[in-house]
Amino acid sequence: MNDEEMTFEIEERNYEYCDSCQQLGETGPSGMKTHRSIPLDTVWVKTTVDDERFFLTLCGDCLAVAQNQGVTVIKNGEPWVRDDISIMRKELRA
């Protein structure tokens, strides 16, 4: 992931499509594609890359993939432990 430091801070539940795996068109950054008819558990995520901040809507699967790839994922000031958001793919569950 280059030399950039990336952090995801889980904020609150969201009822939108996942910005990574449920977008129309090509497969997103997570490498997964999830059909929009599958209701995913999504959350607002404050994303910090170096000094830049922005918000994304992500599902539990995409958060788990990011965490596996070395992204720091935090909820309520603590490292995220994957026990409070639904994760569809069993190989990604804690």
mmCIF file of N, CA, C and O in Angstrom:
data_model
loop_
_atom_site.group_PDB
_atom_site.id
_atom_site.type_symbol
_atom_site.label_atom_id
_atom_site.label_comp_id
_atom_site.label_asym_id
_atom_site.label_seq_id
_atom_site.Cartn_x
_atom_site.Cartn_y
_atom_site.Cartn_z
ATOM 1 N N MET A 1 0.830 -1.191 0.000
ATOM 2 C CA MET A 1 0.000 0.000 0.000
ATOM 3 C C MET A 1 0.867 1.244 0.000
ATOM 4 O O MET A 1 0.577 2.197 0.676
ATOM 5 N N ASN A 2 1.934 1.213 -0.705
ATOM 6 C CA ASN A 2 2.866 2.345 -0.788
ATOM 7 C C ASN A 2 3.349 2.736 0.595
ATOM 8 O O ASN A 2 3.441 1.926 1.481
ATOM 9 N N ASP A 3 3.678 4.025 0.780
ATOM 10 C CA ASP A 3 4.138 4.503 2.071
ATOM 11 C C ASP A 3 3.040 5.238 2.825
ATOM 12 O O ASP A 3 3.295 5.858 3.847
ATOM 13 N N GLU A 4 1.814 5.180 2.319
ATOM 14 C CA GLU A 4 0.707 5.905 2.939
ATOM 15 C C GLU A 4 0.207 5.169 4.172
ATOM 16 O O GLU A 4 0.137 3.947 4.200
ATOM 17 N N GLU A 5 -0.149 5.929 5.186
ATOM 18 C CA GLU A 5 -0.761 5.381 6.389
ATOM 19 C C GLU A 5 -2.263 5.558 6.256
ATOM 20 O O GLU A 5 -2.747 6.670 6.071
ATOM 21 N N MET A 6 -3.006 4.442 6.306
ATOM 22 C CA MET A 6 -4.450 4.508 6.158
ATOM 23 C C MET A 6 -5.130 4.007 7.427
ATOM 24 O O MET A 6 -4.724 2.992 7.993
ATOM 25 N N THR A 7 -6.145 4.753 7.880
ATOM 26 C CA THR A 7 -6.916 4.383 9.061
ATOM 27 C C THR A 7 -8.391 4.485 8.745
ATOM 28 O O THR A 7 -8.829 5.457 8.137
ATOM 29 N N PHE A 8 -9.165 3.480 9.159
ATOM 30 C CA PHE A 8 -10.619 3.512 9.076
ATOM 31 C C PHE A 8 -11.165 3.606 10.493
ATOM 32 O O PHE A 8 -10.829 2.768 11.331
ATOM 33 N N GLU A 9 -11.992 4.609 10.755
ATOM 34 C CA GLU A 9 -12.670 4.736 12.052
ATOM 35 C C GLU A 9 -14.155 4.510 11.827
ATOM 36 O O GLU A 9 -14.812 5.294 11.149
ATOM 37 N N ILE A 10 -14.685 3.429 12.378
ATOM 38 C CA ILE A 10 -16.103 3.093 12.217
ATOM 39 C C ILE A 10 -16.930 4.079 13.020
ATOM 40 O O ILE A 10 -16.717 4.255 14.219
ATOM 41 N N GLU A 11 -17.871 4.725 12.358
ATOM 42 C CA GLU A 11 -18.711 5.755 12.994
ATOM 43 C C GLU A 11 -20.069 5.184 13.399
ATOM 44 O O GLU A 11 -20.273 4.844 14.539
ATOM 45 N N GLU A 12 -21.009 5.083 12.463
ATOM 46 C CA GLU A 12 -22.361 4.625 12.786
ATOM 47 C C GLU A 12 -22.923 3.837 11.620
ATOM 48 O O GLU A 12 -22.422 3.905 10.509
ATOM 49 N N ARG A 13 -23.995 3.099 11.894
ATOM 50 C CA ARG A 13 -24.639 2.299 10.852
ATOM 51 C C ARG A 13 -25.174 3.191 9.737
ATOM 52 O O ARG A 13 -25.541 4.332 9.967
ATOM 53 N N ASN A 14 -25.205 2.626 8.557
ATOM 54 C CA ASN A 14 -25.618 3.350 7.374
ATOM 55 C C ASN A 14 -26.498 2.403 6.557
ATOM 56 O O ASN A 14 -26.352 1.189 6.656
ATOM 57 N N TYR A 15 -27.393 2.944 5.770
ATOM 58 C CA TYR A 15 -28.297 2.099 4.983
ATOM 59 C C TYR A 15 -28.086 2.314 3.488
ATOM 60 O O TYR A 15 -29.019 2.282 2.713
ATOM 61 N N GLU A 16 -26.855 2.489 3.097
ATOM 62 C CA GLU A 16 -26.492 2.706 1.691
ATOM 63 C C GLU A 16 -25.743 1.476 1.180
ATOM 64 O O GLU A 16 -25.337 0.615 1.945
ATOM 65 N N TYR A 17 -25.533 1.433 -0.119
ATOM 66 C CA TYR A 17 -24.710 0.370 -0.694
ATOM 67 C C TYR A 17 -23.254 0.592 -0.303
ATOM 68 O O TYR A 17 -22.800 1.723 -0.139
ATOM 69 N N CYS A 18 -22.509 -0.501 -0.180
ATOM 70 C CA CYS A 18 -21.081 -0.425 0.125
ATOM 71 C C CYS A 18 -20.351 0.268 -1.022
ATOM 72 O O CYS A 18 -20.530 -0.079 -2.189
ATOM 73 N N ASP A 19 -19.525 1.258 -0.685
ATOM 74 C CA ASP A 19 -18.759 2.000 -1.690
ATOM 75 C C ASP A 19 -17.694 1.147 -2.366
ATOM 76 O O ASP A 19 -17.170 1.518 -3.410
ATOM 77 N N SER A 20 -17.356 0.009 -1.781
ATOM 78 C CA SER A 20 -16.297 -0.814 -2.354
ATOM 79 C C SER A 20 -16.848 -1.970 -3.191
ATOM 80 O O SER A 20 -16.527 -2.093 -4.360
ATOM 81 N N CYS A 21 -17.716 -2.802 -2.624
ATOM 82 C CA CYS A 21 -18.104 -4.027 -3.332
ATOM 83 C C CYS A 21 -19.471 -3.984 -3.991
ATOM 84 O O CYS A 21 -19.819 -4.906 -4.721
ATOM 85 N N GLN A 22 -20.278 -2.945 -3.758
ATOM 86 C CA GLN A 22 -21.609 -2.921 -4.360
ATOM 87 C C GLN A 22 -21.790 -1.828 -5.407
ATOM 88 O O GLN A 22 -22.910 -1.525 -5.792
ATOM 89 N N GLN A 23 -20.719 -1.280 -5.886
ATOM 90 C CA GLN A 23 -20.819 -0.273 -6.933
ATOM 91 C C GLN A 23 -21.086 -0.949 -8.267
ATOM 92 O O GLN A 23 -20.686 -2.080 -8.498
ATOM 93 N N LEU A 24 -21.773 -0.239 -9.141
ATOM 94 C CA LEU A 24 -22.025 -0.750 -10.476
ATOM 95 C C LEU A 24 -20.718 -0.734 -11.258
ATOM 96 O O LEU A 24 -19.845 0.092 -11.016
ATOM 97 N N GLY A 25 -20.577 -1.646 -12.181
ATOM 98 C CA GLY A 25 -19.370 -1.665 -13.005
ATOM 99 C C GLY A 25 -18.352 -2.669 -12.505
ATOM 100 O O GLY A 25 -18.690 -3.756 -12.063
ATOM 101 N N GLU A 26 -17.106 -2.290 -12.561
ATOM 102 C CA GLU A 26 -15.994 -3.183 -12.234
ATOM 103 C C GLU A 26 -15.901 -3.479 -10.733
ATOM 104 O O GLU A 26 -16.435 -2.749 -9.905
ATOM 105 N N THR A 27 -15.156 -4.528 -10.400
ATOM 106 C CA THR A 27 -14.899 -4.896 -9.014
ATOM 107 C C THR A 27 -14.138 -3.777 -8.316
ATOM 108 O O THR A 27 -13.231 -3.192 -8.887
ATOM 109 N N GLY A 28 -14.515 -3.493 -7.069
ATOM 110 C CA GLY A 28 -13.903 -2.405 -6.307
ATOM 111 C C GLY A 28 -12.552 -2.772 -5.723
ATOM 112 O O GLY A 28 -12.005 -3.845 -5.982
ATOM 113 N N PRO A 29 -12.002 -1.885 -4.883
ATOM 114 C CA PRO A 29 -10.665 -2.080 -4.307
ATOM 115 C C PRO A 29 -10.535 -3.347 -3.462
ATOM 116 O O PRO A 29 -9.447 -3.877 -3.301
ATOM 117 N N SER A 30 -11.643 -3.825 -2.891
ATOM 118 C CA SER A 30 -11.573 -5.020 -2.056
ATOM 119 C C SER A 30 -11.365 -6.283 -2.881
ATOM 120 O O SER A 30 -11.060 -7.331 -2.336
ATOM 121 N N GLY A 31 -11.583 -6.182 -4.185
ATOM 122 C CA GLY A 31 -11.459 -7.354 -5.039
ATOM 123 C C GLY A 31 -12.712 -8.205 -5.056
ATOM 124 O O GLY A 31 -12.760 -9.255 -5.675
ATOM 125 N N MET A 32 -13.766 -7.766 -4.362
ATOM 126 C CA MET A 32 -15.011 -8.516 -4.273
ATOM 127 C C MET A 32 -16.117 -7.750 -4.994
ATOM 128 O O MET A 32 -16.053 -6.538 -5.136
ATOM 129 N N LYS A 33 -17.123 -8.473 -5.391
ATOM 130 C CA LYS A 33 -18.308 -7.860 -5.973
ATOM 131 C C LYS A 33 -19.507 -8.514 -5.291
ATOM 132 O O LYS A 33 -19.623 -9.734 -5.280
ATOM 133 N N THR A 34 -20.380 -7.726 -4.696
ATOM 134 C CA THR A 34 -21.563 -8.229 -4.016
ATOM 135 C C THR A 34 -22.789 -7.640 -4.700
ATOM 136 O O THR A 34 -22.863 -6.426 -4.887
ATOM 137 N N HIS A 35 -23.733 -8.504 -5.049
ATOM 138 C CA HIS A 35 -24.925 -8.042 -5.742
ATOM 139 C C HIS A 35 -25.727 -7.103 -4.843
ATOM 140 O O HIS A 35 -25.812 -7.296 -3.638
ATOM 141 N N ARG A 36 -26.305 -6.078 -5.434
ATOM 142 C CA ARG A 36 -27.048 -5.078 -4.668
ATOM 143 C C ARG A 36 -28.320 -5.634 -4.034
ATOM 144 O O ARG A 36 -28.901 -5.009 -3.160
ATOM 145 N N SER A 37 -28.773 -6.803 -4.456
ATOM 146 C CA SER A 37 -29.971 -7.392 -3.843
ATOM 147 C C SER A 37 -29.658 -8.016 -2.483
ATOM 148 O O SER A 37 -30.570 -8.343 -1.731
ATOM 149 N N ILE A 38 -28.384 -8.179 -2.163
ATOM 150 C CA ILE A 38 -27.992 -8.739 -0.865
ATOM 151 C C ILE A 38 -27.876 -7.587 0.129
ATOM 152 O O ILE A 38 -27.060 -6.685 -0.054
ATOM 153 N N PRO A 39 -28.706 -7.602 1.178
ATOM 154 C CA PRO A 39 -28.656 -6.501 2.153
ATOM 155 C C PRO A 39 -27.446 -6.640 3.075
ATOM 156 O O PRO A 39 -27.396 -7.508 3.928
ATOM 157 N N LEU A 40 -26.463 -5.807 2.863
ATOM 158 C CA LEU A 40 -25.259 -5.846 3.687
ATOM 159 C C LEU A 40 -25.394 -4.908 4.881
ATOM 160 O O LEU A 40 -26.112 -3.917 4.829
ATOM 161 N N ASP A 41 -24.707 -5.223 5.943
ATOM 162 C CA ASP A 41 -24.618 -4.376 7.126
ATOM 163 C C ASP A 41 -23.525 -3.348 6.831
ATOM 164 O O ASP A 41 -22.350 -3.698 6.774
ATOM 165 N N THR A 42 -23.908 -2.090 6.590
ATOM 166 C CA THR A 42 -22.916 -1.076 6.233
ATOM 167 C C THR A 42 -22.817 0.004 7.307
ATOM 168 O O THR A 42 -23.753 0.238 8.062
ATOM 169 N N VAL A 43 -21.656 0.645 7.359
ATOM 170 C CA VAL A 43 -21.385 1.693 8.343
ATOM 171 C C VAL A 43 -20.671 2.863 7.674
ATOM 172 O O VAL A 43 -20.008 2.702 6.648
ATOM 173 N N TRP A 44 -20.826 4.070 8.275
ATOM 174 C CA TRP A 44 -20.025 5.224 7.885
ATOM 175 C C TRP A 44 -18.627 4.987 8.421
ATOM 176 O O TRP A 44 -18.456 4.605 9.584
ATOM 177 N N VAL A 45 -17.628 5.231 7.603
ATOM 178 C CA VAL A 45 -16.242 5.035 8.011
ATOM 179 C C VAL A 45 -15.468 6.318 7.720
ATOM 180 O O VAL A 45 -15.395 6.754 6.574
ATOM 181 N N LYS A 46 -14.918 6.937 8.788
ATOM 182 C CA LYS A 46 -14.038 8.085 8.591
ATOM 183 C C LYS A 46 -12.689 7.535 8.155
ATOM 184 O O LYS A 46 -12.058 6.764 8.873
ATOM 185 N N THR A 47 -12.273 7.911 6.960
ATOM 186 C CA THR A 47 -11.058 7.387 6.364
ATOM 187 C C THR A 47 -9.980 8.459 6.386
ATOM 188 O O THR A 47 -10.219 9.586 5.980
ATOM 189 N N THR A 48 -8.811 8.078 6.879
ATOM 190 C CA THR A 48 -7.678 8.993 6.916
ATOM 191 C C THR A 48 -6.528 8.363 6.135
ATOM 192 O O THR A 48 -6.124 7.235 6.422
ATOM 193 N N VAL A 49 -6.060 9.082 5.122
ATOM 194 C CA VAL A 49 -4.884 8.666 4.358
ATOM 195 C C VAL A 49 -3.900 9.813 4.477
ATOM 196 O O VAL A 49 -4.137 10.905 3.964
ATOM 197 N N ASP A 50 -2.790 9.551 5.168
ATOM 198 C CA ASP A 50 -1.843 10.606 5.514
ATOM 199 C C ASP A 50 -2.617 11.728 6.214
ATOM 200 O O ASP A 50 -3.157 11.503 7.268
ATOM 201 N N ASP A 51 -2.706 12.906 5.640
ATOM 202 C CA ASP A 51 -3.422 14.008 6.293
ATOM 203 C C ASP A 51 -4.794 14.281 5.680
ATOM 204 O O ASP A 51 -5.477 15.218 6.089
ATOM 205 N N GLU A 52 -5.206 13.495 4.717
ATOM 206 C CA GLU A 52 -6.489 13.704 4.048
ATOM 207 C C GLU A 52 -7.573 12.856 4.728
ATOM 208 O O GLU A 52 -7.350 11.693 5.048
ATOM 209 N N ARG A 53 -8.765 13.453 4.952
ATOM 210 C CA ARG A 53 -9.881 12.729 5.575
ATOM 211 C C ARG A 53 -11.120 12.818 4.700
ATOM 212 O O ARG A 53 -11.408 13.853 4.125
ATOM 213 N N PHE A 54 -11.841 11.705 4.647
ATOM 214 C CA PHE A 54 -13.105 11.660 3.919
ATOM 215 C C PHE A 54 -13.917 10.489 4.469
ATOM 216 O O PHE A 54 -13.405 9.669 5.233
ATOM 217 N N PHE A 55 -15.198 10.429 4.107
ATOM 218 C CA PHE A 55 -16.071 9.364 4.591
ATOM 219 C C PHE A 55 -16.402 8.389 3.483
ATOM 220 O O PHE A 55 -16.571 8.761 2.330
ATOM 221 N N LEU A 56 -16.506 7.106 3.841
ATOM 222 C CA LEU A 56 -16.931 6.041 2.957
ATOM 223 C C LEU A 56 -18.047 5.264 3.642
ATOM 224 O O LEU A 56 -18.152 5.266 4.863
ATOM 225 N N THR A 57 -18.841 4.580 2.854
ATOM 226 C CA THR A 57 -19.788 3.599 3.375
ATOM 227 C C THR A 57 -19.198 2.240 3.039
ATOM 228 O O THR A 57 -18.963 1.933 1.868
ATOM 229 N N LEU A 58 -18.909 1.431 4.070
ATOM 230 C CA LEU A 58 -18.308 0.115 3.846
ATOM 231 C C LEU A 58 -19.080 -0.964 4.585
ATOM 232 O O LEU A 58 -19.672 -0.716 5.644
ATOM 233 N N CYS A 59 -19.036 -2.182 4.043
ATOM 234 C CA CYS A 59 -19.657 -3.330 4.695
ATOM 235 C C CYS A 59 -18.609 -4.046 5.548
ATOM 236 O O CYS A 59 -17.411 -3.769 5.460
ATOM 237 N N GLY A 60 -19.065 -4.982 6.365
ATOM 238 C CA GLY A 60 -18.159 -5.740 7.218
ATOM 239 C C GLY A 60 -17.121 -6.528 6.440
ATOM 240 O O GLY A 60 -15.962 -6.621 6.847
ATOM 241 N N ASP A 61 -17.519 -7.090 5.285
ATOM 242 C CA ASP A 61 -16.576 -7.858 4.471
ATOM 243 C C ASP A 61 -15.427 -6.975 3.993
ATOM 244 O O ASP A 61 -14.258 -7.359 4.069
ATOM 245 N N CYS A 62 -15.759 -5.786 3.486
ATOM 246 C CA CYS A 62 -14.717 -4.899 2.964
ATOM 247 C C CYS A 62 -13.830 -4.352 4.084
ATOM 248 O O CYS A 62 -12.629 -4.181 3.896
ATOM 249 N N LEU A 63 -14.406 -4.112 5.259
ATOM 250 C CA LEU A 63 -13.590 -3.704 6.411
ATOM 251 C C LEU A 63 -12.617 -4.817 6.800
ATOM 252 O O LEU A 63 -11.452 -4.560 7.098
ATOM 253 N N ALA A 64 -13.101 -6.064 6.787
ATOM 254 C CA ALA A 64 -12.242 -7.198 7.137
ATOM 255 C C ALA A 64 -11.110 -7.365 6.122
ATOM 256 O O ALA A 64 -9.964 -7.616 6.500
ATOM 257 N N VAL A 65 -11.414 -7.207 4.827
ATOM 258 C CA VAL A 65 -10.374 -7.298 3.796
ATOM 259 C C VAL A 65 -9.337 -6.198 4.016
ATOM 260 O O VAL A 65 -8.132 -6.451 3.956
ATOM 261 N N ALA A 66 -9.798 -4.985 4.277
ATOM 262 C CA ALA A 66 -8.873 -3.873 4.515
ATOM 263 C C ALA A 66 -7.983 -4.163 5.719
ATOM 264 O O ALA A 66 -6.767 -3.942 5.675
ATOM 265 N N GLN A 67 -8.583 -4.668 6.786
ATOM 266 C CA GLN A 67 -7.813 -4.999 7.990
ATOM 267 C C GLN A 67 -6.773 -6.075 7.677
ATOM 268 O O GLN A 67 -5.630 -5.980 8.110
ATOM 269 N N ASN A 68 -7.152 -7.087 6.884
ATOM 270 C CA ASN A 68 -6.207 -8.141 6.487
ATOM 271 C C ASN A 68 -5.055 -7.590 5.658
ATOM 272 O O ASN A 68 -3.966 -8.149 5.651
ATOM 273 N N GLN A 69 -5.313 -6.476 4.950
ATOM 274 C CA GLN A 69 -4.288 -5.871 4.097
ATOM 275 C C GLN A 69 -3.463 -4.820 4.836
ATOM 276 O O GLN A 69 -2.664 -4.125 4.219
ATOM 277 N N GLY A 70 -3.655 -4.693 6.148
ATOM 278 C CA GLY A 70 -2.821 -3.810 6.943
ATOM 279 C C GLY A 70 -3.406 -2.448 7.260
ATOM 280 O O GLY A 70 -2.726 -1.617 7.867
ATOM 281 N N VAL A 71 -4.669 -2.204 6.873
ATOM 282 C CA VAL A 71 -5.308 -0.939 7.227
ATOM 283 C C VAL A 71 -5.711 -1.009 8.695
ATOM 284 O O VAL A 71 -6.243 -2.015 9.163
ATOM 285 N N THR A 72 -5.447 0.052 9.447
ATOM 286 C CA THR A 72 -5.858 0.120 10.844
ATOM 287 C C THR A 72 -7.352 0.408 10.888
ATOM 288 O O THR A 72 -7.808 1.411 10.347
ATOM 289 N N VAL A 73 -8.132 -0.502 11.511
ATOM 290 C CA VAL A 73 -9.581 -0.330 11.630
ATOM 291 C C VAL A 73 -9.912 -0.174 13.108
ATOM 292 O O VAL A 73 -9.585 -1.037 13.920
ATOM 293 N N ILE A 74 -10.555 0.959 13.451
ATOM 294 C CA ILE A 74 -10.831 1.324 14.847
ATOM 295 C C ILE A 74 -12.327 1.527 15.040
ATOM 296 O O ILE A 74 -13.011 2.075 14.176
ATOM 297 N N LYS A 75 -12.834 1.080 16.185
ATOM 298 C CA LYS A 75 -14.208 1.386 16.579
ATOM 299 C C LYS A 75 -14.191 1.792 18.045
ATOM 300 O O LYS A 75 -13.658 1.079 18.892
ATOM 301 N N ASN A 76 -14.765 2.946 18.340
ATOM 302 C CA ASN A 76 -14.799 3.489 19.706
ATOM 303 C C ASN A 76 -13.408 3.567 20.329
ATOM 304 O O ASN A 76 -13.221 3.265 21.509
ATOM 305 N N GLY A 77 -12.419 3.930 19.541
ATOM 306 C CA GLY A 77 -11.065 4.117 20.045
ATOM 307 C C GLY A 77 -10.266 2.840 20.232
ATOM 308 O O GLY A 77 -9.114 2.883 20.648
ATOM 309 N N GLU A 78 -10.861 1.695 19.922
ATOM 310 C CA GLU A 78 -10.195 0.399 20.102
ATOM 311 C C GLU A 78 -10.078 -0.304 18.752
ATOM 312 O O GLU A 78 -10.886 -0.072 17.855
ATOM 313 N N PRO A 79 -9.116 -1.215 18.610
ATOM 314 C CA PRO A 79 -9.033 -1.997 17.377
ATOM 315 C C PRO A 79 -10.331 -2.787 17.162
ATOM 316 O O PRO A 79 -10.886 -3.359 18.107
ATOM 317 N N TRP A 80 -10.823 -2.801 15.932
ATOM 318 C CA TRP A 80 -12.062 -3.508 15.599
ATOM 319 C C TRP A 80 -11.835 -5.006 15.677
ATOM 320 O O TRP A 80 -10.842 -5.525 15.176
ATOM 321 N N VAL A 81 -12.762 -5.739 16.311
ATOM 322 C CA VAL A 81 -12.602 -7.182 16.506
ATOM 323 C C VAL A 81 -13.587 -8.025 15.687
ATOM 324 O O VAL A 81 -13.678 -9.227 15.891
ATOM 325 N N ARG A 82 -14.310 -7.418 14.766
ATOM 326 C CA ARG A 82 -15.192 -8.124 13.826
ATOM 327 C C ARG A 82 -16.344 -8.855 14.489
ATOM 328 O O ARG A 82 -16.820 -9.870 13.966
ATOM 329 N N ASP A 83 -16.825 -8.413 15.621
ATOM 330 C CA ASP A 83 -17.915 -9.132 16.284
ATOM 331 C C ASP A 83 -19.228 -8.351 16.318
ATOM 332 O O ASP A 83 -20.199 -8.825 16.885
ATOM 333 N N ASP A 84 -19.276 -7.183 15.708
ATOM 334 C CA ASP A 84 -20.481 -6.361 15.822
ATOM 335 C C ASP A 84 -21.060 -5.926 14.484
ATOM 336 O O ASP A 84 -22.019 -5.179 14.440
ATOM 337 N N ILE A 85 -20.502 -6.413 13.393
ATOM 338 C CA ILE A 85 -20.989 -6.112 12.049
ATOM 339 C C ILE A 85 -21.084 -7.446 11.311
ATOM 340 O O ILE A 85 -20.187 -8.280 11.400
ATOM 341 N N SER A 86 -22.180 -7.642 10.577
ATOM 342 C CA SER A 86 -22.345 -8.889 9.826
ATOM 343 C C SER A 86 -21.285 -8.997 8.735
ATOM 344 O O SER A 86 -21.048 -8.051 7.990
ATOM 345 N N ILE A 87 -20.667 -10.164 8.672
ATOM 346 C CA ILE A 87 -19.686 -10.464 7.632
ATOM 347 C C ILE A 87 -20.215 -11.676 6.876
ATOM 348 O O ILE A 87 -20.440 -12.734 7.465
ATOM 349 N N MET A 88 -20.442 -11.525 5.584
ATOM 350 C CA MET A 88 -21.063 -12.565 4.765
ATOM 351 C C MET A 88 -20.104 -13.724 4.451
ATOM 352 O O MET A 88 -20.500 -14.874 4.483
ATOM 353 N N ARG A 89 -18.867 -13.422 4.131
ATOM 354 C CA ARG A 89 -17.914 -14.457 3.712
ATOM 355 C C ARG A 89 -17.236 -15.057 4.950
ATOM 356 O O ARG A 89 -16.504 -14.374 5.655
ATOM 357 N N LYS A 90 -17.473 -16.363 5.168
ATOM 358 C CA LYS A 90 -17.003 -16.983 6.414
ATOM 359 C C LYS A 90 -15.493 -16.953 6.575
ATOM 360 O O LYS A 90 -14.989 -16.915 7.679
ATOM 361 N N GLU A 91 -14.747 -16.925 5.472
ATOM 362 C CA GLU A 91 -13.278 -16.889 5.592
ATOM 363 C C GLU A 91 -12.777 -15.563 6.151
ATOM 364 O O GLU A 91 -11.625 -15.448 6.560
ATOM 365 N N LEU A 92 -13.656 -14.545 6.196
ATOM 366 C CA LEU A 92 -13.278 -13.229 6.731
ATOM 367 C C LEU A 92 -13.697 -13.025 8.189
ATOM 368 O O LEU A 92 -13.314 -12.045 8.801
ATOM 369 N N ARG A 93 -14.498 -13.930 8.717
ATOM 370 C CA ARG A 93 -14.989 -13.775 10.096
ATOM 371 C C ARG A 93 -13.870 -14.036 11.092
ATOM 372 O O ARG A 93 -12.975 -14.826 10.848
ATOM 373 N N ALA A 94 -13.967 -13.377 12.254
ATOM 374 C CA ALA A 94 -12.945 -13.539 13.295
ATOM 375 C C ALA A 94 -13.032 -14.904 13.928
ATOM 376 O O ALA A 94 -14.014 -15.545 13.946
#
